[in-house]
Amino acid sequence: MAYFRHSFRVKKGLVMGHETLVAALANGGCAFGGWVTLNSEAMSGVMDRAGYDFVGFDCQHGTLSEADAAHMVRRMAGVRAATIVRVSANNLGLIGKVLDAGADGVIVPLVNNAEEARQAVASCHYPPNGSRSFGPNRPGMPTTVPELEAKVSCFVMIETREGLANAAEICAVPGVAGIVIGPADMSIALGLTPVEGFTTDQIFEALATVRAACEANGITLGIFAGGAAMVPKWYGQGARLMIIGSDLGLLSQAANADMAQAKAHVTSLT
Ligand code: 3PY
Ligand code: MG
């Protein structure tokens, strides 16, 4: 593809960006994401080097805006990991901004029904298939509409009571690449505490509903896993795209462990 040929950081034969995501999900495989919530290019570099299949940028709950994410995505031209941005809202301008920078996909939060899912998909496609405006701005990106459209995956989140009730129609919208479950918001929708979505089995029934709708339409079921230790649990529920580690979470875990180790050393010496 043209955007591979033009990138000077790409080594011949290496799988890159969108293709990394496709390869990870092929034949029932799992795609694992590292999650960037801090507005720092150092974070995206660390995530790519760690070997995640995709690097996700969180404009909904992270400290970065879509403009910040676009800047970081643009700097990731030619890297191995795919880049996926969770936009802060289901909005044509915001989605266009990150796709113009070369993002390989978007995750659109809080999608409640088929109409909202169609809107998300339309923002990823040019007329007559959608409403995206033309303006790719990362050097080396493809220049034709079919190539630009082919490299973009549109994931939508089901994490509300209404979204859950409409899971079948949302999953049937052409162009939806997959569903991402937000366990915290889903828990709230079900009358639970946000943390119960991760620590109990109480959202399993809701997950099974979404899983069935995904399987009926041949699309991917994804989830914010809450850590690598949770992979077996979600894998068993059918999830094949998992966001497992965030910069802030991993950093605070490491910092806590580091400090505990330092204190333990001093205790053992005194
Ligand atoms: C949720 O758990 O609701 C999420 O969206 C994770 O960020
Ligand atoms: Mg959420």
Short mmCIF file of C-alpha atoms and ligand atoms in Angstrom, two decimals:
data_model
loop_
_atom_site.label_atom_id
_atom_site.label_comp_id
_atom_site.label_asym_id
_atom_site.label_seq_id
_atom_site.Cartn_x
_atom_site.Cartn_y
_atom_site.Cartn_z
CA MET A 1 0.00 0.00 0.00
CA ALA A 2 1.14 3.53 -0.74
CA TYR A 3 1.41 4.69 2.85
CA PHE A 4 3.83 1.87 3.62
CA ARG A 5 6.02 2.60 0.63
CA HIS A 6 6.34 6.28 1.52
CA SER A 7 7.24 5.85 5.17
CA PHE A 8 10.96 5.97 5.75
CA ARG A 9 10.70 4.28 9.15
CA VAL A 10 9.20 1.14 7.67
CA LYS A 11 11.45 -1.82 7.07
CA LYS A 12 10.54 -3.94 4.09
CA GLY A 13 8.25 -6.84 4.95
CA LEU A 14 7.36 -5.54 8.42
CA VAL A 15 3.67 -5.42 9.33
CA MET A 16 2.59 -1.90 10.23
CA GLY A 17 -0.29 0.03 11.72
CA HIS A 18 -3.67 -1.11 10.43
CA GLU A 19 -2.15 -4.36 9.16
CA THR A 20 -0.84 -5.16 12.65
CA LEU A 21 -4.38 -4.92 14.00
CA VAL A 22 -5.80 -7.05 11.20
CA ALA A 23 -3.08 -9.68 11.67
CA ALA A 24 -3.64 -9.81 15.45
CA LEU A 25 -7.37 -10.39 15.04
CA ALA A 26 -7.07 -12.89 12.19
CA ASN A 27 -8.28 -16.45 12.81
CA GLY A 28 -9.86 -15.66 16.17
CA GLY A 29 -6.70 -14.07 17.57
CA CYS A 30 -6.49 -11.33 20.19
CA ALA A 31 -5.43 -7.73 19.72
CA PHE A 32 -3.98 -6.14 22.87
CA GLY A 33 -3.86 -2.41 23.39
CA GLY A 34 -1.66 -0.15 25.47
CA TRP A 35 -3.56 2.92 26.55
CA VAL A 36 -2.18 6.45 26.49
CA THR A 37 -3.98 8.85 28.82
CA LEU A 38 -1.14 11.30 29.45
CA ASN A 39 -0.35 14.01 26.97
CA SER A 40 3.19 12.88 26.30
CA GLU A 41 4.84 11.44 23.20
CA ALA A 42 7.12 9.47 25.49
CA MET A 43 4.07 7.39 26.47
CA SER A 44 3.12 6.41 22.91
CA GLY A 45 6.73 5.46 22.20
CA VAL A 46 6.90 3.26 25.30
CA MET A 47 3.62 1.52 24.36
CA ASP A 48 4.76 0.81 20.82
CA ARG A 49 8.11 -0.56 21.99
CA ALA A 50 6.37 -2.78 24.55
CA GLY A 51 4.81 -4.73 21.69
CA TYR A 52 1.11 -3.98 22.06
CA ASP A 53 -0.83 -4.58 18.84
CA PHE A 54 -2.29 -1.11 19.06
CA VAL A 55 -1.66 2.05 20.97
CA GLY A 56 -4.86 3.71 22.12
CA PHE A 57 -5.18 7.41 22.86
CA ASP A 58 -7.89 8.44 25.30
CA CYS A 59 -9.44 11.80 24.49
CA GLN A 60 -12.54 11.01 26.54
CA HIS A 61 -11.00 10.45 29.97
CA GLY A 62 -7.28 11.09 29.38
CA THR A 63 -5.50 14.41 29.70
CA LEU A 64 -5.23 14.81 25.93
CA SER A 65 -7.51 16.46 23.38
CA GLU A 66 -8.10 15.22 19.84
CA ALA A 67 -5.58 17.82 18.67
CA ASP A 68 -2.99 16.38 21.08
CA ALA A 69 -3.79 12.83 19.95
CA ALA A 70 -3.53 13.88 16.31
CA HIS A 71 -0.07 15.26 17.01
CA MET A 72 1.08 12.01 18.64
CA VAL A 73 -0.51 9.81 15.98
CA ARG A 74 1.21 11.85 13.26
CA ARG A 75 4.55 11.17 14.96
CA MET A 76 3.83 7.43 14.85
CA ALA A 77 4.00 7.19 11.06
CA GLY A 78 5.47 3.87 10.03
CA VAL A 79 5.53 2.24 13.45
CA ARG A 80 4.50 -1.37 13.99
CA ALA A 81 1.55 -0.83 16.33
CA ALA A 82 -1.79 0.37 15.04
CA THR A 83 -3.06 3.66 16.44
CA ILE A 84 -6.63 3.94 17.70
CA VAL A 85 -8.11 7.05 19.26
CA ARG A 86 -11.00 7.05 21.67
CA VAL A 87 -12.64 10.34 20.76
CA SER A 88 -14.40 12.38 23.40
CA ALA A 89 -17.70 12.39 21.52
CA ASN A 90 -19.43 11.02 18.42
CA ASN A 91 -18.52 14.02 16.34
CA LEU A 92 -17.59 14.38 12.66
CA GLY A 93 -14.98 17.09 13.27
CA LEU A 94 -13.22 15.30 16.12
CA ILE A 95 -13.13 11.95 14.31
CA GLY A 96 -11.91 13.64 11.11
CA LYS A 97 -9.10 15.37 12.99
CA VAL A 98 -7.54 12.14 14.28
CA LEU A 99 -8.12 10.21 11.06
CA ASP A 100 -6.52 13.01 9.04
CA ALA A 101 -3.43 12.54 11.23
CA GLY A 102 -3.28 8.88 10.20
CA ALA A 103 -5.06 7.06 13.04
CA ASP A 104 -5.92 3.50 12.07
CA GLY A 105 -9.17 3.59 13.95
CA VAL A 106 -11.45 5.25 16.40
CA ILE A 107 -13.38 4.09 19.44
CA VAL A 108 -16.59 6.07 19.82
CA PRO A 109 -17.98 6.09 23.38
CA LEU A 110 -21.54 5.85 24.66
CA VAL A 111 -23.26 4.71 21.45
CA ASN A 112 -26.93 4.13 22.26
CA ASN A 113 -28.59 3.02 19.04
CA ALA A 114 -28.15 2.19 15.35
CA GLU A 115 -28.51 5.82 14.28
CA GLU A 116 -25.59 6.86 16.48
CA ALA A 117 -23.54 3.91 15.21
CA ARG A 118 -24.31 4.94 11.61
CA GLN A 119 -23.19 8.48 12.45
CA ALA A 120 -19.87 7.15 13.82
CA VAL A 121 -19.28 5.03 10.72
CA ALA A 122 -20.25 7.92 8.42
CA SER A 123 -17.60 10.10 10.09
CA CYS A 124 -14.97 7.54 9.00
CA HIS A 125 -16.04 7.44 5.34
CA TYR A 126 -16.15 9.91 2.50
CA PRO A 127 -19.25 10.61 0.39
CA PRO A 128 -21.21 8.77 -0.91
CA ASN A 129 -20.46 6.29 1.92
CA GLY A 130 -20.28 8.87 4.69
CA SER A 131 -19.64 12.49 5.57
CA ARG A 132 -15.86 12.70 6.20
CA SER A 133 -14.11 15.65 4.60
CA PHE A 134 -10.88 15.11 2.68
CA GLY A 135 -7.66 16.36 4.26
CA PRO A 136 -5.12 13.68 5.26
CA ASN A 137 -2.11 15.51 6.68
CA ARG A 138 0.47 12.90 7.71
CA PRO A 139 3.29 12.54 5.19
CA GLY A 140 3.08 9.17 3.47
CA MET A 141 -0.63 8.62 3.96
CA PRO A 142 -2.56 7.25 0.99
CA THR A 143 -4.09 9.81 -1.26
CA THR A 144 -7.02 7.88 -2.66
CA VAL A 145 -10.41 7.57 -0.98
CA PRO A 146 -10.58 3.74 -1.14
CA GLU A 147 -7.12 3.37 0.44
CA LEU A 148 -7.88 5.89 3.19
CA GLU A 149 -11.21 4.24 3.96
CA ALA A 150 -9.75 0.73 3.94
CA LYS A 151 -7.23 1.48 6.68
CA VAL A 152 -9.75 2.81 9.20
CA SER A 153 -11.56 0.65 11.76
CA CYS A 154 -14.60 2.12 13.48
CA PHE A 155 -15.26 0.64 16.92
CA VAL A 156 -18.24 1.80 18.94
CA MET A 157 -18.76 1.40 22.66
CA ILE A 158 -21.79 -0.25 24.21
CA GLU A 159 -21.82 0.83 27.83
CA THR A 160 -25.30 2.25 28.51
CA ARG A 161 -28.66 0.66 29.26
CA GLU A 162 -30.03 1.91 25.93
CA GLY A 163 -27.00 0.69 24.03
CA LEU A 164 -27.34 -2.74 25.59
CA ALA A 165 -31.03 -2.92 24.68
CA ASN A 166 -30.10 -1.99 21.10
CA ALA A 167 -27.01 -4.21 20.83
CA ALA A 168 -28.42 -6.29 17.96
CA GLU A 169 -29.19 -3.25 15.76
CA ILE A 170 -25.92 -1.48 16.63
CA CYS A 171 -23.84 -4.54 15.69
CA ALA A 172 -25.74 -4.89 12.41
CA VAL A 173 -24.73 -1.41 11.19
CA PRO A 174 -22.45 -1.88 8.17
CA GLY A 175 -18.98 -0.52 8.79
CA VAL A 176 -18.90 -1.16 12.53
CA ALA A 177 -15.66 -3.12 12.97
CA GLY A 178 -16.41 -4.13 16.51
CA ILE A 179 -17.88 -3.26 19.87
CA VAL A 180 -15.86 -2.16 22.86
CA ILE A 181 -17.45 -2.67 26.27
CA GLY A 182 -16.81 -0.14 29.02
CA PRO A 183 -17.23 -2.22 32.19
CA ALA A 184 -17.41 0.83 34.46
CA ASP A 185 -20.19 2.62 32.61
CA MET A 186 -21.92 -0.69 31.90
CA SER A 187 -21.89 -1.40 35.64
CA ILE A 188 -23.47 1.94 36.41
CA ALA A 189 -26.11 1.23 33.75
CA LEU A 190 -26.88 -2.05 35.53
CA GLY A 191 -27.12 -0.43 38.97
CA LEU A 192 -23.69 -1.62 40.12
CA THR A 193 -20.63 0.31 41.26
CA PRO A 194 -18.11 1.10 38.48
CA VAL A 195 -15.51 -1.22 39.99
CA GLU A 196 -17.90 -4.20 40.12
CA GLY A 197 -17.74 -4.44 36.33
CA PHE A 198 -14.11 -5.47 36.68
CA THR A 199 -14.12 -7.36 39.96
CA THR A 200 -17.31 -9.46 39.72
CA ASP A 201 -19.16 -11.54 37.14
CA GLN A 202 -22.23 -9.34 37.31
CA ILE A 203 -21.89 -7.89 33.81
CA PHE A 204 -21.50 -11.33 32.19
CA GLU A 205 -25.13 -11.52 31.12
CA ALA A 206 -24.89 -8.13 29.39
CA LEU A 207 -21.62 -9.23 27.82
CA ALA A 208 -23.24 -12.40 26.51
CA THR A 209 -25.95 -10.30 24.82
CA VAL A 210 -23.35 -8.14 23.08
CA ARG A 211 -21.19 -11.15 22.24
CA ALA A 212 -24.13 -12.87 20.50
CA ALA A 213 -24.85 -9.71 18.48
CA CYS A 214 -21.17 -9.43 17.50
CA GLU A 215 -20.99 -13.07 16.45
CA ALA A 216 -24.21 -12.77 14.43
CA ASN A 217 -22.56 -9.99 12.42
CA GLY A 218 -19.01 -11.32 12.30
CA ILE A 219 -17.55 -8.35 14.17
CA THR A 220 -15.04 -8.14 17.02
CA LEU A 221 -15.99 -7.99 20.69
CA GLY A 222 -13.64 -5.76 22.65
CA ILE A 223 -13.35 -4.61 26.24
CA PHE A 224 -11.40 -2.40 28.61
CA ALA A 225 -9.89 -5.34 30.46
CA GLY A 226 -8.55 -3.58 33.54
CA GLY A 227 -5.15 -5.26 33.34
CA ALA A 228 -3.35 -8.21 31.78
CA ALA A 229 -4.37 -10.45 34.70
CA MET A 230 -7.97 -10.14 33.51
CA VAL A 231 -7.27 -11.48 30.01
CA PRO A 232 -8.41 -15.09 30.74
CA LYS A 233 -11.69 -13.85 32.22
CA TRP A 234 -12.62 -11.68 29.23
CA TYR A 235 -11.23 -14.15 26.70
CA GLY A 236 -13.65 -16.71 28.12
CA GLN A 237 -16.47 -14.22 27.53
CA GLY A 238 -15.54 -13.86 23.87
CA ALA A 239 -13.48 -10.66 23.92
CA ARG A 240 -10.75 -10.59 21.30
CA LEU A 241 -9.74 -6.93 21.44
CA MET A 242 -8.56 -5.91 24.89
CA ILE A 243 -7.17 -2.72 26.28
CA ILE A 244 -4.97 -4.08 29.03
CA GLY A 245 -2.54 -1.49 30.36
CA SER A 246 -2.69 2.28 30.69
CA ASP A 247 0.29 4.58 31.14
CA LEU A 248 -1.08 5.99 34.39
CA GLY A 249 -2.09 2.59 35.79
CA LEU A 250 1.21 0.92 34.93
CA LEU A 251 3.22 3.86 36.21
CA SER A 252 1.40 3.97 39.53
CA GLN A 253 1.72 0.18 39.96
CA ALA A 254 5.45 0.39 39.29
CA ALA A 255 5.88 3.42 41.54
CA ASN A 256 4.02 1.76 44.41
CA ALA A 257 6.08 -1.42 44.04
CA ASP A 258 9.29 0.59 43.81
CA MET A 259 8.59 2.53 47.00
CA ALA A 260 7.48 -0.60 48.85
CA GLN A 261 10.71 -2.33 47.84
CA ALA A 262 12.83 0.61 48.98
CA LYS A 263 11.07 0.70 52.36
CA ALA A 264 11.43 -3.07 52.76
CA HIS A 265 15.19 -2.79 52.16
CA VAL A 266 15.54 -0.15 54.86
CA THR A 267 13.40 -2.18 57.28
CA SER A 268 15.58 -5.23 56.72
CA LEU A 269 18.72 -3.18 57.42
CA THR A 270 17.55 -1.58 60.63
C1 3PY B 1 -15.67 2.13 31.00
O1 3PY B 1 -15.29 1.20 31.73
O2 3PY B 1 -16.81 2.60 31.01
C2 3PY B 1 -14.72 2.73 30.06
O3 3PY B 1 -15.13 3.45 29.20
C3 3PY B 1 -13.26 2.47 30.26
O4 3PY B 1 -12.52 3.64 30.06
MG MG B 2 -17.00 4.31 29.59
#
